[in-house]
Amino acid sequence: MNYDKLSKEVAYALRHSPKDYELELDANGWVLVDKLLESLRRSDKWSRIEINDLKKMIEKSEKKRYEIVDDKIRAFYGHSIPMKIQKKEMKPPSTLYHGTSRRFLESIMKNGLVPKTRQYVHLSEDIHTAILVGKRRDTDPIVLKINSEDAYKNGVKFYFAHEMIWLADAIPYDFISH
Ligand code: HQG
């Protein structure tokens, strides 16, 4: 089984187009694993898919994108559906990082970091992850340093996705350096 392809398809189902898969996410983004499997099986590609394939997909991935707990599965981050997924508001580490394309810098300096098509701005705890995120769009990305301690003190809300990824509604440029 091609787990990368499966992961991409699951991203569509759990982050972007649950309706196309006849799925309804709950307030925290969870769906029943059985419902997801049922829906994936309608496509020839995944006609024999089982829960163990989803578990292997999660295990083999270099990125922590999904979790299965009991009979449910969810994406940790990345949602673009209109219904905003509720994330746990939390005090962030004092510094976070965001890797992005150099060509976006001018606009970010003017408007701060905004979620664009997703529900939240995505931030990393470590520089290495930020570089990988930035490299998706720029061979030589820029890593922005977020003074999350000051931002938090000044009322910017942060949300926990998982140990390495934090989310925020928007980050004004006052709290960003590069
Ligand atoms: C940029 C992937 C101009 C922002 C990744 C980013 C991550 C602005 C792009 C996760 C801007 C949005 C999320 C402004 C923000 N002006 N550009 N004011 N504010 N931007 O893909 O953070 O592999 O929605 O810098 O690895 O790149 O799918 O966000 O470049 O973890 O699991 O607008 O998605 O994870 O792009 O990536 P995205 P992102 P997966």
PDB file of N, CA and C in Angstrom, residues 2-98:
ATOM      1  N   ASN A   2       0.445   2.253  -0.784  1.00  0.00           N
ATOM      2  CA  ASN A   2       1.200   3.508  -0.829  1.00  0.00           C
ATOM      3  C   ASN A   2       0.697   4.433   0.296  1.00  0.00           C
ATOM      4  N   TYR A   3       1.451   4.468   1.388  1.00  0.00           N
ATOM      5  CA  TYR A   3       0.989   5.197   2.568  1.00  0.00           C
ATOM      6  C   TYR A   3       1.031   6.713   2.380  1.00  0.00           C
ATOM      7  N   ASP A   4       1.936   7.194   1.516  1.00  0.00           N
ATOM      8  CA  ASP A   4       1.962   8.637   1.249  1.00  0.00           C
ATOM      9  C   ASP A   4       0.682   9.067   0.548  1.00  0.00           C
ATOM     10  N   LYS A   5       0.296   8.240  -0.442  1.00  0.00           N
ATOM     11  CA  LYS A   5      -0.950   8.546  -1.171  1.00  0.00           C
ATOM     12  C   LYS A   5      -2.152   8.470  -0.238  1.00  0.00           C
ATOM     13  N   LEU A   6      -2.136   7.453   0.594  1.00  0.00           N
ATOM     14  CA  LEU A   6      -3.244   7.289   1.541  1.00  0.00           C
ATOM     15  C   LEU A   6      -3.321   8.510   2.463  1.00  0.00           C
ATOM     16  N   SER A   7      -2.165   8.961   2.941  1.00  0.00           N
ATOM     17  CA  SER A   7      -2.125  10.113   3.842  1.00  0.00           C
ATOM     18  C   SER A   7      -2.681  11.369   3.165  1.00  0.00           C
ATOM     19  N   LYS A   8      -2.364  11.532   1.877  1.00  0.00           N
ATOM     20  CA  LYS A   8      -2.881  12.697   1.130  1.00  0.00           C
ATOM     21  C   LYS A   8      -4.400  12.619   1.039  1.00  0.00           C
ATOM     22  N   GLU A   9      -4.892  11.430   0.749  1.00  0.00           N
ATOM     23  CA  GLU A   9      -6.344  11.266   0.619  1.00  0.00           C
ATOM     24  C   GLU A   9      -7.032  11.499   1.977  1.00  0.00           C
ATOM     25  N   VAL A  10      -6.425  10.985   3.036  1.00  0.00           N
ATOM     26  CA  VAL A  10      -6.994  11.185   4.373  1.00  0.00           C
ATOM     27  C   VAL A  10      -6.992  12.685   4.726  1.00  0.00           C
ATOM     28  N   ALA A  11      -5.967  13.392   4.260  1.00  0.00           N
ATOM     29  CA  ALA A  11      -5.920  14.844   4.496  1.00  0.00           C
ATOM     30  C   ALA A  11      -7.122  15.524   3.841  1.00  0.00           C
ATOM     31  N   TYR A  12      -7.456  15.110   2.622  1.00  0.00           N
ATOM     32  CA  TYR A  12      -8.648  15.685   1.980  1.00  0.00           C
ATOM     33  C   TYR A  12      -9.880  15.408   2.813  1.00  0.00           C
ATOM     34  N   ALA A  13      -9.987  14.152   3.262  1.00  0.00           N
ATOM     35  CA  ALA A  13     -11.187  13.748   3.991  1.00  0.00           C
ATOM     36  C   ALA A  13     -11.295  14.448   5.353  1.00  0.00           C
ATOM     37  N   LEU A  14     -10.180  14.550   6.071  1.00  0.00           N
ATOM     38  CA  LEU A  14     -10.250  15.036   7.457  1.00  0.00           C
ATOM     39  C   LEU A  14      -9.911  16.518   7.624  1.00  0.00           C
ATOM     40  N   ARG A  15      -9.290  17.124   6.575  1.00  0.00           N
ATOM     41  CA  ARG A  15      -8.936  18.539   6.733  1.00  0.00           C
ATOM     42  C   ARG A  15      -9.738  19.449   5.812  1.00  0.00           C
ATOM     43  N   HIS A  16      -9.980  18.950   4.599  1.00  0.00           N
ATOM     44  CA  HIS A  16     -10.481  19.883   3.579  1.00  0.00           C
ATOM     45  C   HIS A  16     -11.891  19.611   3.044  1.00  0.00           C
ATOM     46  N   SER A  17     -12.227  18.345   2.782  1.00  0.00           N
ATOM     47  CA  SER A  17     -13.514  18.060   2.121  1.00  0.00           C
ATOM     48  C   SER A  17     -14.270  16.892   2.734  1.00  0.00           C
ATOM     49  N   PRO A  18     -14.495  16.909   4.053  1.00  0.00           N
ATOM     50  CA  PRO A  18     -15.198  15.761   4.656  1.00  0.00           C
ATOM     51  C   PRO A  18     -16.532  15.462   3.963  1.00  0.00           C
ATOM     52  N   LYS A  19     -17.199  16.498   3.501  1.00  0.00           N
ATOM     53  CA  LYS A  19     -18.496  16.298   2.833  1.00  0.00           C
ATOM     54  C   LYS A  19     -18.383  15.361   1.644  1.00  0.00           C
ATOM     55  N   ASP A  20     -17.307  15.513   0.863  1.00  0.00           N
ATOM     56  CA  ASP A  20     -17.112  14.642  -0.312  1.00  0.00           C
ATOM     57  C   ASP A  20     -16.966  13.184   0.101  1.00  0.00           C
ATOM     58  N   TYR A  21     -16.647  12.961   1.352  1.00  0.00           N
ATOM     59  CA  TYR A  21     -16.476  11.599   1.853  1.00  0.00           C
ATOM     60  C   TYR A  21     -17.646  11.199   2.753  1.00  0.00           C
ATOM     61  N   GLU A  22     -18.698  12.026   2.681  1.00  0.00           N
ATOM     62  CA  GLU A  22     -19.883  11.813   3.531  1.00  0.00           C
ATOM     63  C   GLU A  22     -19.520  11.689   5.008  1.00  0.00           C
ATOM     64  N   LEU A  23     -18.603  12.544   5.410  1.00  0.00           N
ATOM     65  CA  LEU A  23     -18.177  12.545   6.816  1.00  0.00           C
ATOM     66  C   LEU A  23     -18.567  13.867   7.455  1.00  0.00           C
ATOM     67  N   GLU A  24     -18.845  13.801   8.744  1.00  0.00           N
ATOM     68  CA  GLU A  24     -19.075  15.025   9.492  1.00  0.00           C
ATOM     69  C   GLU A  24     -18.112  15.042  10.665  1.00  0.00           C
ATOM     70  N   LEU A  25     -17.235  16.041  10.698  1.00  0.00           N
ATOM     71  CA  LEU A  25     -16.272  16.119  11.806  1.00  0.00           C
ATOM     72  C   LEU A  25     -16.986  16.664  13.035  1.00  0.00           C
ATOM     73  N   ASP A  26     -16.604  16.198  14.223  1.00  0.00           N
ATOM     74  CA  ASP A  26     -17.171  16.822  15.417  1.00  0.00           C
ATOM     75  C   ASP A  26     -16.371  18.094  15.717  1.00  0.00           C
ATOM     76  N   ALA A  27     -16.730  18.764  16.807  1.00  0.00           N
ATOM     77  CA  ALA A  27     -16.139  20.074  17.090  1.00  0.00           C
ATOM     78  C   ALA A  27     -14.614  20.041  17.179  1.00  0.00           C
ATOM     79  N   ASN A  28     -14.046  18.888  17.530  1.00  0.00           N
ATOM     80  CA  ASN A  28     -12.587  18.774  17.647  1.00  0.00           C
ATOM     81  C   ASN A  28     -11.950  18.045  16.474  1.00  0.00           C
ATOM     82  N   GLY A  29     -12.746  17.794  15.453  1.00  0.00           N
ATOM     83  CA  GLY A  29     -12.195  17.209  14.225  1.00  0.00           C
ATOM     84  C   GLY A  29     -12.230  15.684  14.148  1.00  0.00           C
ATOM     85  N   TRP A  30     -12.884  15.058  15.121  1.00  0.00           N
ATOM     86  CA  TRP A  30     -12.901  13.589  15.132  1.00  0.00           C
ATOM     87  C   TRP A  30     -13.989  13.017  14.224  1.00  0.00           C
ATOM     88  N   VAL A  31     -13.711  11.853  13.629  1.00  0.00           N
ATOM     89  CA  VAL A  31     -14.750  11.042  12.970  1.00  0.00           C
ATOM     90  C   VAL A  31     -14.521   9.577  13.373  1.00  0.00           C
ATOM     91  N   LEU A  32     -15.544   8.788  13.239  1.00  0.00           N
ATOM     92  CA  LEU A  32     -15.387   7.357  13.519  1.00  0.00           C
ATOM     93  C   LEU A  32     -14.479   6.742  12.458  1.00  0.00           C
ATOM     94  N   VAL A  33     -13.518   5.949  12.888  1.00  0.00           N
ATOM     95  CA  VAL A  33     -12.612   5.273  11.950  1.00  0.00           C
ATOM     96  C   VAL A  33     -13.431   4.450  10.956  1.00  0.00           C
ATOM     97  N   ASP A  34     -14.455   3.767  11.449  1.00  0.00           N
ATOM     98  CA  ASP A  34     -15.268   2.920  10.567  1.00  0.00           C
ATOM     99  C   ASP A  34     -15.914   3.714   9.441  1.00  0.00           C
ATOM    100  N   LYS A  35     -16.358   4.923   9.771  1.00  0.00           N
ATOM    101  CA  LYS A  35     -16.993   5.762   8.740  1.00  0.00           C
ATOM    102  C   LYS A  35     -15.969   6.155   7.673  1.00  0.00           C
ATOM    103  N   LEU A  36     -14.767   6.510   8.127  1.00  0.00           N
ATOM    104  CA  LEU A  36     -13.716   6.876   7.172  1.00  0.00           C
ATOM    105  C   LEU A  36     -13.367   5.673   6.298  1.00  0.00           C
ATOM    106  N   LEU A  37     -13.221   4.514   6.904  1.00  0.00           N
ATOM    107  CA  LEU A  37     -12.865   3.299   6.141  1.00  0.00           C
ATOM    108  C   LEU A  37     -13.949   2.985   5.107  1.00  0.00           C
ATOM    109  N   GLU A  38     -15.192   3.073   5.565  1.00  0.00           N
ATOM    110  CA  GLU A  38     -16.337   2.799   4.683  1.00  0.00           C
ATOM    111  C   GLU A  38     -16.286   3.712   3.461  1.00  0.00           C
ATOM    112  N   SER A  39     -15.999   4.976   3.727  1.00  0.00           N
ATOM    113  CA  SER A  39     -15.974   5.962   2.654  1.00  0.00           C
ATOM    114  C   SER A  39     -14.786   5.722   1.706  1.00  0.00           C
ATOM    115  N   LEU A  40     -13.609   5.443   2.269  1.00  0.00           N
ATOM    116  CA  LEU A  40     -12.421   5.196   1.431  1.00  0.00           C
ATOM    117  C   LEU A  40     -12.620   3.952   0.566  1.00  0.00           C
ATOM    118  N   ARG A  41     -13.291   2.951   1.125  1.00  0.00           N
ATOM    119  CA  ARG A  41     -13.467   1.678   0.397  1.00  0.00           C
ATOM    120  C   ARG A  41     -14.303   1.836  -0.858  1.00  0.00           C
ATOM    121  N   ARG A  42     -15.060   2.923  -0.945  1.00  0.00           N
ATOM    122  CA  ARG A  42     -15.872   3.145  -2.155  1.00  0.00           C
ATOM    123  C   ARG A  42     -14.993   3.408  -3.372  1.00  0.00           C
ATOM    124  N   SER A  43     -13.744   3.805  -3.109  1.00  0.00           N
ATOM    125  CA  SER A  43     -12.831   4.025  -4.235  1.00  0.00           C
ATOM    126  C   SER A  43     -12.028   2.735  -4.486  1.00  0.00           C
ATOM    127  N   ASP A  44     -11.863   2.387  -5.773  1.00  0.00           N
ATOM    128  CA  ASP A  44     -11.153   1.143  -6.131  1.00  0.00           C
ATOM    129  C   ASP A  44      -9.784   1.054  -5.464  1.00  0.00           C
ATOM    130  N   LYS A  45      -9.147   2.232  -5.382  1.00  0.00           N
ATOM    131  CA  LYS A  45      -7.795   2.282  -4.821  1.00  0.00           C
ATOM    132  C   LYS A  45      -7.712   1.721  -3.401  1.00  0.00           C
ATOM    133  N   TRP A  46      -8.759   1.975  -2.631  1.00  0.00           N
ATOM    134  CA  TRP A  46      -8.712   1.634  -1.204  1.00  0.00           C
ATOM    135  C   TRP A  46      -9.788   0.599  -0.838  1.00  0.00           C
ATOM    136  N   SER A  47     -10.174  -0.213  -1.812  1.00  0.00           N
ATOM    137  CA  SER A  47     -11.334  -1.102  -1.593  1.00  0.00           C
ATOM    138  C   SER A  47     -11.115  -2.116  -0.462  1.00  0.00           C
ATOM    139  N   ARG A  48      -9.850  -2.397  -0.157  1.00  0.00           N
ATOM    140  CA  ARG A  48      -9.596  -3.392   0.902  1.00  0.00           C
ATOM    141  C   ARG A  48      -8.985  -2.780   2.154  1.00  0.00           C
ATOM    142  N   ILE A  49      -9.117  -1.484   2.284  1.00  0.00           N
ATOM    143  CA  ILE A  49      -8.431  -0.834   3.403  1.00  0.00           C
ATOM    144  C   ILE A  49      -9.008  -1.256   4.776  1.00  0.00           C
ATOM    145  N   GLU A  50      -8.097  -1.382   5.726  1.00  0.00           N
ATOM    146  CA  GLU A  50      -8.474  -1.775   7.092  1.00  0.00           C
ATOM    147  C   GLU A  50      -7.853  -0.781   8.074  1.00  0.00           C
ATOM    148  N   ILE A  51      -8.317  -0.821   9.294  1.00  0.00           N
ATOM    149  CA  ILE A  51      -7.795   0.107  10.310  1.00  0.00           C
ATOM    150  C   ILE A  51      -6.278  -0.012  10.463  1.00  0.00           C
ATOM    151  N   ASN A  52      -5.749  -1.226  10.305  1.00  0.00           N
ATOM    152  CA  ASN A  52      -4.298  -1.387  10.443  1.00  0.00           C
ATOM    153  C   ASN A  52      -3.519  -0.607   9.387  1.00  0.00           C
ATOM    154  N   ASP A  53      -4.131  -0.408   8.215  1.00  0.00           N
ATOM    155  CA  ASP A  53      -3.469   0.406   7.187  1.00  0.00           C
ATOM    156  C   ASP A  53      -3.372   1.859   7.652  1.00  0.00           C
ATOM    157  N   LEU A  54      -4.433   2.340   8.285  1.00  0.00           N
ATOM    158  CA  LEU A  54      -4.384   3.719   8.812  1.00  0.00           C
ATOM    159  C   LEU A  54      -3.339   3.812   9.921  1.00  0.00           C
ATOM    160  N   LYS A  55      -3.294   2.794  10.745  1.00  0.00           N
ATOM    161  CA  LYS A  55      -2.306   2.794  11.832  1.00  0.00           C
ATOM    162  C   LYS A  55      -0.886   2.787  11.275  1.00  0.00           C
ATOM    163  N   LYS A  56      -0.674   1.988  10.232  1.00  0.00           N
ATOM    164  CA  LYS A  56       0.660   1.934   9.611  1.00  0.00           C
ATOM    165  C   LYS A  56       0.998   3.262   8.952  1.00  0.00           C
ATOM    166  N   MET A  57       0.000   3.867   8.301  1.00  0.00           N
ATOM    167  CA  MET A  57       0.202   5.174   7.664  1.00  0.00           C
ATOM    168  C   MET A  57       0.709   6.179   8.714  1.00  0.00           C
ATOM    169  N   ILE A  58       0.099   6.176   9.878  1.00  0.00           N
ATOM    170  CA  ILE A  58       0.486   7.102  10.949  1.00  0.00           C
ATOM    171  C   ILE A  58       1.901   6.779  11.438  1.00  0.00           C
ATOM    172  N   GLU A  59       2.147   5.501  11.616  1.00  0.00           N
ATOM    173  CA  GLU A  59       3.430   5.033  12.142  1.00  0.00           C
ATOM    174  C   GLU A  59       4.586   5.318  11.192  1.00  0.00           C
ATOM    175  N   LYS A  60       4.337   5.162   9.887  1.00  0.00           N
ATOM    176  CA  LYS A  60       5.417   5.294   8.906  1.00  0.00           C
ATOM    177  C   LYS A  60       5.705   6.740   8.526  1.00  0.00           C
ATOM    178  N   SER A  61       4.766   7.644   8.837  1.00  0.00           N
ATOM    179  CA  SER A  61       4.931   9.019   8.391  1.00  0.00           C
ATOM    180  C   SER A  61       6.042   9.731   9.161  1.00  0.00           C
ATOM    181  N   GLU A  62       6.795  10.579   8.455  1.00  0.00           N
ATOM    182  CA  GLU A  62       7.828  11.352   9.141  1.00  0.00           C
ATOM    183  C   GLU A  62       7.183  12.524   9.897  1.00  0.00           C
ATOM    184  N   LYS A  63       5.940  12.822   9.561  1.00  0.00           N
ATOM    185  CA  LYS A  63       5.245  13.906  10.262  1.00  0.00           C
ATOM    186  C   LYS A  63       4.048  13.374  11.034  1.00  0.00           C
ATOM    187  N   LYS A  64       3.832  13.999  12.178  1.00  0.00           N
ATOM    188  CA  LYS A  64       2.719  13.553  13.011  1.00  0.00           C
ATOM    189  C   LYS A  64       1.454  14.318  12.591  1.00  0.00           C
ATOM    190  N   ARG A  65       0.663  13.703  11.712  1.00  0.00           N
ATOM    191  CA  ARG A  65      -0.500  14.406  11.151  1.00  0.00           C
ATOM    192  C   ARG A  65      -1.836  13.974  11.737  1.00  0.00           C
ATOM    193  N   TYR A  66      -1.952  12.692  12.085  1.00  0.00           N
ATOM    194  CA  TYR A  66      -3.241  12.157  12.527  1.00  0.00           C
ATOM    195  C   TYR A  66      -3.055  11.365  13.806  1.00  0.00           C
ATOM    196  N   GLU A  67      -4.175  11.209  14.524  1.00  0.00           N
ATOM    197  CA  GLU A  67      -4.142  10.296  15.664  1.00  0.00           C
ATOM    198  C   GLU A  67      -5.432   9.494  15.707  1.00  0.00           C
ATOM    199  N   ILE A  68      -5.294   8.259  16.156  1.00  0.00           N
ATOM    200  CA  ILE A  68      -6.444   7.392  16.382  1.00  0.00           C
ATOM    201  C   ILE A  68      -6.548   7.177  17.888  1.00  0.00           C
ATOM    202  N   VAL A  69      -7.711   7.461  18.444  1.00  0.00           N
ATOM    203  CA  VAL A  69      -7.949   7.184  19.858  1.00  0.00           C
ATOM    204  C   VAL A  69      -9.278   6.439  19.949  1.00  0.00           C
ATOM    205  N   ASP A  70      -9.244   5.291  20.567  1.00  0.00           N
ATOM    206  CA  ASP A  70     -10.417   4.397  20.629  1.00  0.00           C
ATOM    207  C   ASP A  70     -10.934   4.149  19.203  1.00  0.00           C
ATOM    208  N   ASP A  71     -12.200   4.517  18.959  1.00  0.00           N
ATOM    209  CA  ASP A  71     -12.762   4.211  17.623  1.00  0.00           C
ATOM    210  C   ASP A  71     -12.786   5.433  16.711  1.00  0.00           C
ATOM    211  N   LYS A  72     -11.997   6.472  17.077  1.00  0.00           N
ATOM    212  CA  LYS A  72     -12.039   7.710  16.278  1.00  0.00           C
ATOM    213  C   LYS A  72     -10.670   8.113  15.737  1.00  0.00           C
ATOM    214  N   ILE A  73     -10.698   8.900  14.669  1.00  0.00           N
ATOM    215  CA  ILE A  73      -9.460   9.427  14.066  1.00  0.00           C
ATOM    216  C   ILE A  73      -9.636  10.923  13.807  1.00  0.00           C
ATOM    217  N   ARG A  74      -8.546  11.687  13.903  1.00  0.00           N
ATOM    218  CA  ARG A  74      -8.605  13.109  13.551  1.00  0.00           C
ATOM    219  C   ARG A  74      -7.250  13.579  13.026  1.00  0.00           C
ATOM    220  N   ALA A  75      -7.303  14.690  12.297  1.00  0.00           N
ATOM    221  CA  ALA A  75      -6.075  15.385  11.898  1.00  0.00           C
ATOM    222  C   ALA A  75      -5.741  16.355  13.021  1.00  0.00           C
ATOM    223  N   PHE A  76      -4.452  16.474  13.352  1.00  0.00           N
ATOM    224  CA  PHE A  76      -4.040  17.386  14.418  1.00  0.00           C
ATOM    225  C   PHE A  76      -4.171  18.856  13.999  1.00  0.00           C
ATOM    226  N   TYR A  77      -4.004  19.125  12.699  1.00  0.00           N
ATOM    227  CA  TYR A  77      -3.913  20.516  12.217  1.00  0.00           C
ATOM    228  C   TYR A  77      -4.207  20.539  10.730  1.00  0.00           C
ATOM    229  N   GLY A  78      -4.203  21.743  10.154  1.00  0.00           N
ATOM    230  CA  GLY A  78      -4.263  21.861   8.694  1.00  0.00           C
ATOM    231  C   GLY A  78      -5.649  22.048   8.108  1.00  0.00           C
ATOM    232  N   HIS A  79      -6.679  22.140   8.946  1.00  0.00           N
ATOM    233  CA  HIS A  79      -8.061  22.198   8.434  1.00  0.00           C
ATOM    234  C   HIS A  79      -8.357  23.464   7.633  1.00  0.00           C
ATOM    235  N   SER A  80      -9.181  23.281   6.611  1.00  0.00           N
ATOM    236  CA  SER A  80      -9.602  24.442   5.817  1.00  0.00           C
ATOM    237  C   SER A  80     -11.121  24.506   5.664  1.00  0.00           C
ATOM    238  N   ILE A  81     -11.855  23.604   6.321  1.00  0.00           N
ATOM    239  CA  ILE A  81     -13.321  23.625   6.195  1.00  0.00           C
ATOM    240  C   ILE A  81     -13.892  24.857   6.892  1.00  0.00           C
ATOM    241  N   PRO A  82     -15.115  25.274   6.497  1.00  0.00           N
ATOM    242  CA  PRO A  82     -15.687  26.481   7.114  1.00  0.00           C
ATOM    243  C   PRO A  82     -15.902  26.353   8.629  1.00  0.00           C
ATOM    244  N   MET A  83     -16.302  25.179   9.104  1.00  0.00           N
ATOM    245  CA  MET A  83     -16.528  25.029  10.550  1.00  0.00           C
ATOM    246  C   MET A  83     -15.177  24.991  11.281  1.00  0.00           C
ATOM    247  N   LYS A  84     -14.954  25.995  12.136  1.00  0.00           N
ATOM    248  CA  LYS A  84     -13.644  26.064  12.775  1.00  0.00           C
ATOM    249  C   LYS A  84     -13.488  24.961  13.820  1.00  0.00           C
ATOM    250  N   ILE A  85     -12.418  24.172  13.653  1.00  0.00           N
ATOM    251  CA  ILE A  85     -12.128  23.092  14.597  1.00  0.00           C
ATOM    252  C   ILE A  85     -11.615  23.715  15.895  1.00  0.00           C
ATOM    253  N   GLN A  86     -12.202  23.297  17.000  1.00  0.00           N
ATOM    254  CA  GLN A  86     -11.810  23.837  18.305  1.00  0.00           C
ATOM    255  C   GLN A  86     -10.505  23.199  18.754  1.00  0.00           C
ATOM    256  N   LYS A  87      -9.523  24.039  19.046  1.00  0.00           N
ATOM    257  CA  LYS A  87      -8.253  23.518  19.562  1.00  0.00           C
ATOM    258  C   LYS A  87      -8.083  24.036  20.984  1.00  0.00           C
ATOM    259  N   LYS A  88      -7.242  23.343  21.731  1.00  0.00           N
ATOM    260  CA  LYS A  88      -7.046  23.717  23.130  1.00  0.00           C
ATOM    261  C   LYS A  88      -6.156  24.951  23.235  1.00  0.00           C
ATOM    262  N   GLU A  89      -6.701  26.002  23.839  1.00  0.00           N
ATOM    263  CA  GLU A  89      -5.927  27.227  24.012  1.00  0.00           C
ATOM    264  C   GLU A  89      -4.902  26.981  25.118  1.00  0.00           C
ATOM    265  N   MET A  90      -3.636  27.365  24.843  1.00  0.00           N
ATOM    266  CA  MET A  90      -2.600  27.093  25.836  1.00  0.00           C
ATOM    267  C   MET A  90      -1.483  28.119  25.780  1.00  0.00           C
ATOM    268  N   LYS A  91      -0.780  28.245  26.894  1.00  0.00           N
ATOM    269  CA  LYS A  91       0.402  29.126  26.921  1.00  0.00           C
ATOM    270  C   LYS A  91       1.491  28.458  26.078  1.00  0.00           C
ATOM    271  N   PRO A  92       2.025  29.173  25.080  1.00  0.00           N
ATOM    272  CA  PRO A  92       3.015  28.542  24.195  1.00  0.00           C
ATOM    273  C   PRO A  92       4.419  28.579  24.782  1.00  0.00           C
ATOM    274  N   PRO A  93       5.364  27.832  24.196  1.00  0.00           N
ATOM    275  CA  PRO A  93       6.775  28.018  24.563  1.00  0.00           C
ATOM    276  C   PRO A  93       7.165  29.459  24.236  1.00  0.00           C
ATOM    277  N   SER A  94       8.253  29.954  24.826  1.00  0.00           N
ATOM    278  CA  SER A  94       8.542  31.385  24.654  1.00  0.00           C
ATOM    279  C   SER A  94       8.918  31.759  23.221  1.00  0.00           C
ATOM    280  N   THR A  95       9.448  30.795  22.458  1.00  0.00           N
ATOM    281  CA  THR A  95       9.790  31.074  21.053  1.00  0.00           C
ATOM    282  C   THR A  95       9.201  29.988  20.169  1.00  0.00           C
ATOM    283  N   LEU A  96       8.667  30.402  19.025  1.00  0.00           N
ATOM    284  CA  LEU A  96       8.186  29.441  18.021  1.00  0.00           C
ATOM    285  C   LEU A  96       8.742  29.877  16.668  1.00  0.00           C
ATOM    286  N   TYR A  97       8.644  29.006  15.662  1.00  0.00           N
ATOM    287  CA  TYR A  97       9.221  29.303  14.345  1.00  0.00           C
ATOM    288  C   TYR A  97       8.199  29.061  13.235  1.00  0.00           C
ATOM    289  N   HIS A  98       8.378  29.797  12.150  1.00  0.00           N
ATOM    290  CA  HIS A  98       7.502  29.612  10.986  1.00  0.00           C
ATOM    291  C   HIS A  98       8.370  29.702   9.733  1.00  0.00           C
TER     292      HIS A  98
END
